[in-house]
C-alpha cells in the first residue's frame, strides 16, 4: 500500500479538496496502521472543510484518533483535547465530545475540568434520567476531589428533584 499511499498524497497535493482522494487515502492509511499519517490527512481536510457538520465530524475523528491510536506520543492528550474543543466551537452541546473531554480530564486527574465538562453534559443531556445520573457524578467530583460540599449538595439536590427515588442523590444530600 506504500505506493498507493504515495500516489494518493500526490493527488491530494495537486487537488487537496478532492473528496474521493481524501477518502481513499484515509482508507489506505488505516490499512497501513499509519495513524500519524491519518492525523495529518485529517488536519489537512479540516483546513478545507467549509460546512459546520463536516468540520465537527473531522475534528471529532481527529480527537478520537489522538486519544486512542496516538496516545503513546508525548503531546497526544493535548492534541486530542484541542481537536475535541474544535468540535465544541461549532457544536457546543455535542454529547460524545463532552463525554470524551470528560474522560481526558479524569485520566489527567483534572477535577476542575471534569466538573466543567459534567456541568455541560448535564445541560445537554437528552433526558431527566441521564441528567440525574450526571448530576450525581458531578456532585461526587465536587465532594470528593474539589472538597466543594455546598456545590456537591446543590448538585445532589438537583438530581433528587429529577428523581426522588435516586438513592445516590438522597444519601449525597444527607452526607453533604
JSON list of N, CA and C in Angstrom, two decimals, residues 10 13 18 21 24 35-36 38 44 54 70 76 81 92-93 109 119 123 127-128 134 139 143 156 163 168 172:
[
{"chain": "A", "resi": 10, "resn": "UNK", "atom": "N", "xyz": [0.16, 12.50, -3.61]},
{"chain": "A", "resi": 10, "resn": "UNK", "atom": "CA", "xyz": [0.42, 13.37, -4.76]},
{"chain": "A", "resi": 10, "resn": "UNK", "atom": "C", "xyz": [-0.89, 13.94, -5.30]},
{"chain": "A", "resi": 13, "resn": "UNK", "atom": "N", "xyz": [-2.04, 16.56, -2.98]},
{"chain": "A", "resi": 13, "resn": "UNK", "atom": "CA", "xyz": [-1.19, 17.76, -3.05]},
{"chain": "A", "resi": 13, "resn": "UNK", "atom": "C", "xyz": [-1.63, 18.64, -4.23]},
{"chain": "A", "resi": 18, "resn": "UNK", "atom": "N", "xyz": [-10.21, 17.31, -3.22]},
{"chain": "A", "resi": 18, "resn": "UNK", "atom": "CA", "xyz": [-10.82, 16.22, -3.97]},
{"chain": "A", "resi": 18, "resn": "UNK", "atom": "C", "xyz": [-11.22, 15.11, -3.00]},
{"chain": "A", "resi": 21, "resn": "UNK", "atom": "N", "xyz": [-10.17, 11.31, -3.27]},
{"chain": "A", "resi": 21, "resn": "UNK", "atom": "CA", "xyz": [-8.77, 11.07, -2.91]},
{"chain": "A", "resi": 21, "resn": "UNK", "atom": "C", "xyz": [-8.58, 11.11, -1.40]},
{"chain": "A", "resi": 24, "resn": "UNK", "atom": "N", "xyz": [-10.02, 7.76, -0.09]},
{"chain": "A", "resi": 24, "resn": "UNK", "atom": "CA", "xyz": [-9.13, 6.64, -0.46]},
{"chain": "A", "resi": 24, "resn": "UNK", "atom": "C", "xyz": [-7.83, 6.69, 0.33]},
{"chain": "A", "resi": 35, "resn": "UNK", "atom": "N", "xyz": [-1.16, 5.90, 11.66]},
{"chain": "A", "resi": 35, "resn": "UNK", "atom": "CA", "xyz": [-2.07, 6.79, 12.39]},
{"chain": "A", "resi": 35, "resn": "UNK", "atom": "C", "xyz": [-1.60, 8.24, 12.35]},
{"chain": "A", "resi": 36, "resn": "UNK", "atom": "N", "xyz": [-0.31, 8.47, 12.37]},
{"chain": "A", "resi": 36, "resn": "UNK", "atom": "CA", "xyz": [0.19, 9.84, 12.25]},
{"chain": "A", "resi": 36, "resn": "UNK", "atom": "C", "xyz": [-0.11, 10.40, 10.86]},
{"chain": "A", "resi": 38, "resn": "UNK", "atom": "N", "xyz": [-2.62, 9.53, 9.05]},
{"chain": "A", "resi": 38, "resn": "UNK", "atom": "CA", "xyz": [-4.07, 9.79, 9.05]},
{"chain": "A", "resi": 38, "resn": "UNK", "atom": "C", "xyz": [-4.38, 11.09, 9.78]},
{"chain": "A", "resi": 44, "resn": "UNK", "atom": "N", "xyz": [-5.32, 18.34, 7.40]},
{"chain": "A", "resi": 44, "resn": "UNK", "atom": "CA", "xyz": [-5.43, 18.99, 6.10]},
{"chain": "A", "resi": 44, "resn": "UNK", "atom": "C", "xyz": [-6.87, 19.11, 5.64]},
{"chain": "A", "resi": 54, "resn": "UNK", "atom": "N", "xyz": [-19.44, 19.03, 8.74]},
{"chain": "A", "resi": 54, "resn": "UNK", "atom": "CA", "xyz": [-18.23, 18.37, 8.25]},
{"chain": "A", "resi": 54, "resn": "UNK", "atom": "C", "xyz": [-17.04, 18.66, 9.14]},
{"chain": "A", "resi": 70, "resn": "UNK", "atom": "N", "xyz": [-2.94, 7.34, 18.99]},
{"chain": "A", "resi": 70, "resn": "UNK", "atom": "CA", "xyz": [-1.68, 8.07, 19.10]},
{"chain": "A", "resi": 70, "resn": "UNK", "atom": "C", "xyz": [-1.37, 8.45, 20.54]},
{"chain": "A", "resi": 76, "resn": "UNK", "atom": "N", "xyz": [-0.08, 13.81, 22.88]},
{"chain": "A", "resi": 76, "resn": "UNK", "atom": "CA", "xyz": [-1.34, 13.26, 22.41]},
{"chain": "A", "resi": 76, "resn": "UNK", "atom": "C", "xyz": [-2.56, 13.78, 23.17]},
{"chain": "A", "resi": 81, "resn": "UNK", "atom": "N", "xyz": [-7.49, 16.87, 23.11]},
{"chain": "A", "resi": 81, "resn": "UNK", "atom": "CA", "xyz": [-8.30, 17.90, 23.76]},
{"chain": "A", "resi": 81, "resn": "UNK", "atom": "C", "xyz": [-8.54, 19.08, 22.80]},
{"chain": "A", "resi": 92, "resn": "UNK", "atom": "N", "xyz": [-21.59, 23.24, 20.39]},
{"chain": "A", "resi": 92, "resn": "UNK", "atom": "CA", "xyz": [-21.27, 23.36, 21.82]},
{"chain": "A", "resi": 92, "resn": "UNK", "atom": "C", "xyz": [-21.86, 22.27, 22.71]},
{"chain": "A", "resi": 93, "resn": "UNK", "atom": "N", "xyz": [-22.92, 21.64, 22.31]},
{"chain": "A", "resi": 93, "resn": "UNK", "atom": "CA", "xyz": [-23.56, 20.61, 23.14]},
{"chain": "A", "resi": 93, "resn": "UNK", "atom": "C", "xyz": [-23.38, 19.21, 22.58]},
{"chain": "A", "resi": 109, "resn": "UNK", "atom": "N", "xyz": [-6.58, 13.57, 35.96]},
{"chain": "A", "resi": 109, "resn": "UNK", "atom": "CA", "xyz": [-6.83, 13.98, 37.35]},
{"chain": "A", "resi": 109, "resn": "UNK", "atom": "C", "xyz": [-7.15, 15.47, 37.45]},
{"chain": "A", "resi": 119, "resn": "UNK", "atom": "N", "xyz": [-20.88, 19.65, 34.06]},
{"chain": "A", "resi": 119, "resn": "UNK", "atom": "CA", "xyz": [-21.92, 20.68, 34.02]},
{"chain": "A", "resi": 119, "resn": "UNK", "atom": "C", "xyz": [-22.47, 20.83, 32.60]},
{"chain": "A", "resi": 123, "resn": "UNK", "atom": "N", "xyz": [-26.32, 19.92, 31.21]},
{"chain": "A", "resi": 123, "resn": "UNK", "atom": "CA", "xyz": [-27.18, 20.88, 30.50]},
{"chain": "A", "resi": 123, "resn": "UNK", "atom": "C", "xyz": [-27.58, 20.39, 29.11]},
{"chain": "A", "resi": 127, "resn": "UNK", "atom": "N", "xyz": [-32.31, 13.49, 28.50]},
{"chain": "A", "resi": 127, "resn": "UNK", "atom": "CA", "xyz": [-33.50, 13.13, 29.28]},
{"chain": "A", "resi": 127, "resn": "UNK", "atom": "C", "xyz": [-33.21, 13.29, 30.78]},
{"chain": "A", "resi": 128, "resn": "UNK", "atom": "N", "xyz": [-34.26, 13.35, 31.60]},
{"chain": "A", "resi": 128, "resn": "UNK", "atom": "CA", "xyz": [-34.08, 13.55, 33.05]},
{"chain": "A", "resi": 128, "resn": "UNK", "atom": "C", "xyz": [-33.25, 12.46, 33.73]},
{"chain": "A", "resi": 134, "resn": "UNK", "atom": "N", "xyz": [-25.72, 12.14, 35.73]},
{"chain": "A", "resi": 134, "resn": "UNK", "atom": "CA", "xyz": [-24.54, 13.00, 35.61]},
{"chain": "A", "resi": 134, "resn": "UNK", "atom": "C", "xyz": [-24.49, 14.05, 36.72]},
{"chain": "A", "resi": 139, "resn": "UNK", "atom": "N", "xyz": [-21.72, 15.85, 41.49]},
{"chain": "A", "resi": 139, "resn": "UNK", "atom": "CA", "xyz": [-21.71, 16.04, 42.94]},
{"chain": "A", "resi": 139, "resn": "UNK", "atom": "C", "xyz": [-20.57, 15.25, 43.59]},
{"chain": "A", "resi": 143, "resn": "UNK", "atom": "N", "xyz": [-17.62, 16.80, 45.72]},
{"chain": "A", "resi": 143, "resn": "UNK", "atom": "CA", "xyz": [-17.48, 16.37, 47.11]},
{"chain": "A", "resi": 143, "resn": "UNK", "atom": "C", "xyz": [-16.10, 15.76, 47.37]},
{"chain": "A", "resi": 156, "resn": "UNK", "atom": "N", "xyz": [-26.50, 17.29, 44.21]},
{"chain": "A", "resi": 156, "resn": "UNK", "atom": "CA", "xyz": [-27.30, 16.16, 44.70]},
{"chain": "A", "resi": 156, "resn": "UNK", "atom": "C", "xyz": [-28.78, 16.57, 44.81]},
{"chain": "A", "resi": 163, "resn": "UNK", "atom": "N", "xyz": [-35.24, 12.92, 40.21]},
{"chain": "A", "resi": 163, "resn": "UNK", "atom": "CA", "xyz": [-35.61, 11.54, 40.53]},
{"chain": "A", "resi": 163, "resn": "UNK", "atom": "C", "xyz": [-35.64, 11.38, 42.04]},
{"chain": "A", "resi": 168, "resn": "UNK", "atom": "N", "xyz": [-28.49, 7.47, 45.36]},
{"chain": "A", "resi": 168, "resn": "UNK", "atom": "CA", "xyz": [-27.24, 8.22, 45.37]},
{"chain": "A", "resi": 168, "resn": "UNK", "atom": "C", "xyz": [-27.48, 9.68, 45.72]},
{"chain": "A", "resi": 172, "resn": "UNK", "atom": "N", "xyz": [-26.39, 11.45, 49.15]},
{"chain": "A", "resi": 172, "resn": "UNK", "atom": "CA", "xyz": [-25.49, 12.57, 48.91]},
{"chain": "A", "resi": 172, "resn": "UNK", "atom": "C", "xyz": [-25.94, 13.82, 49.64]}
]
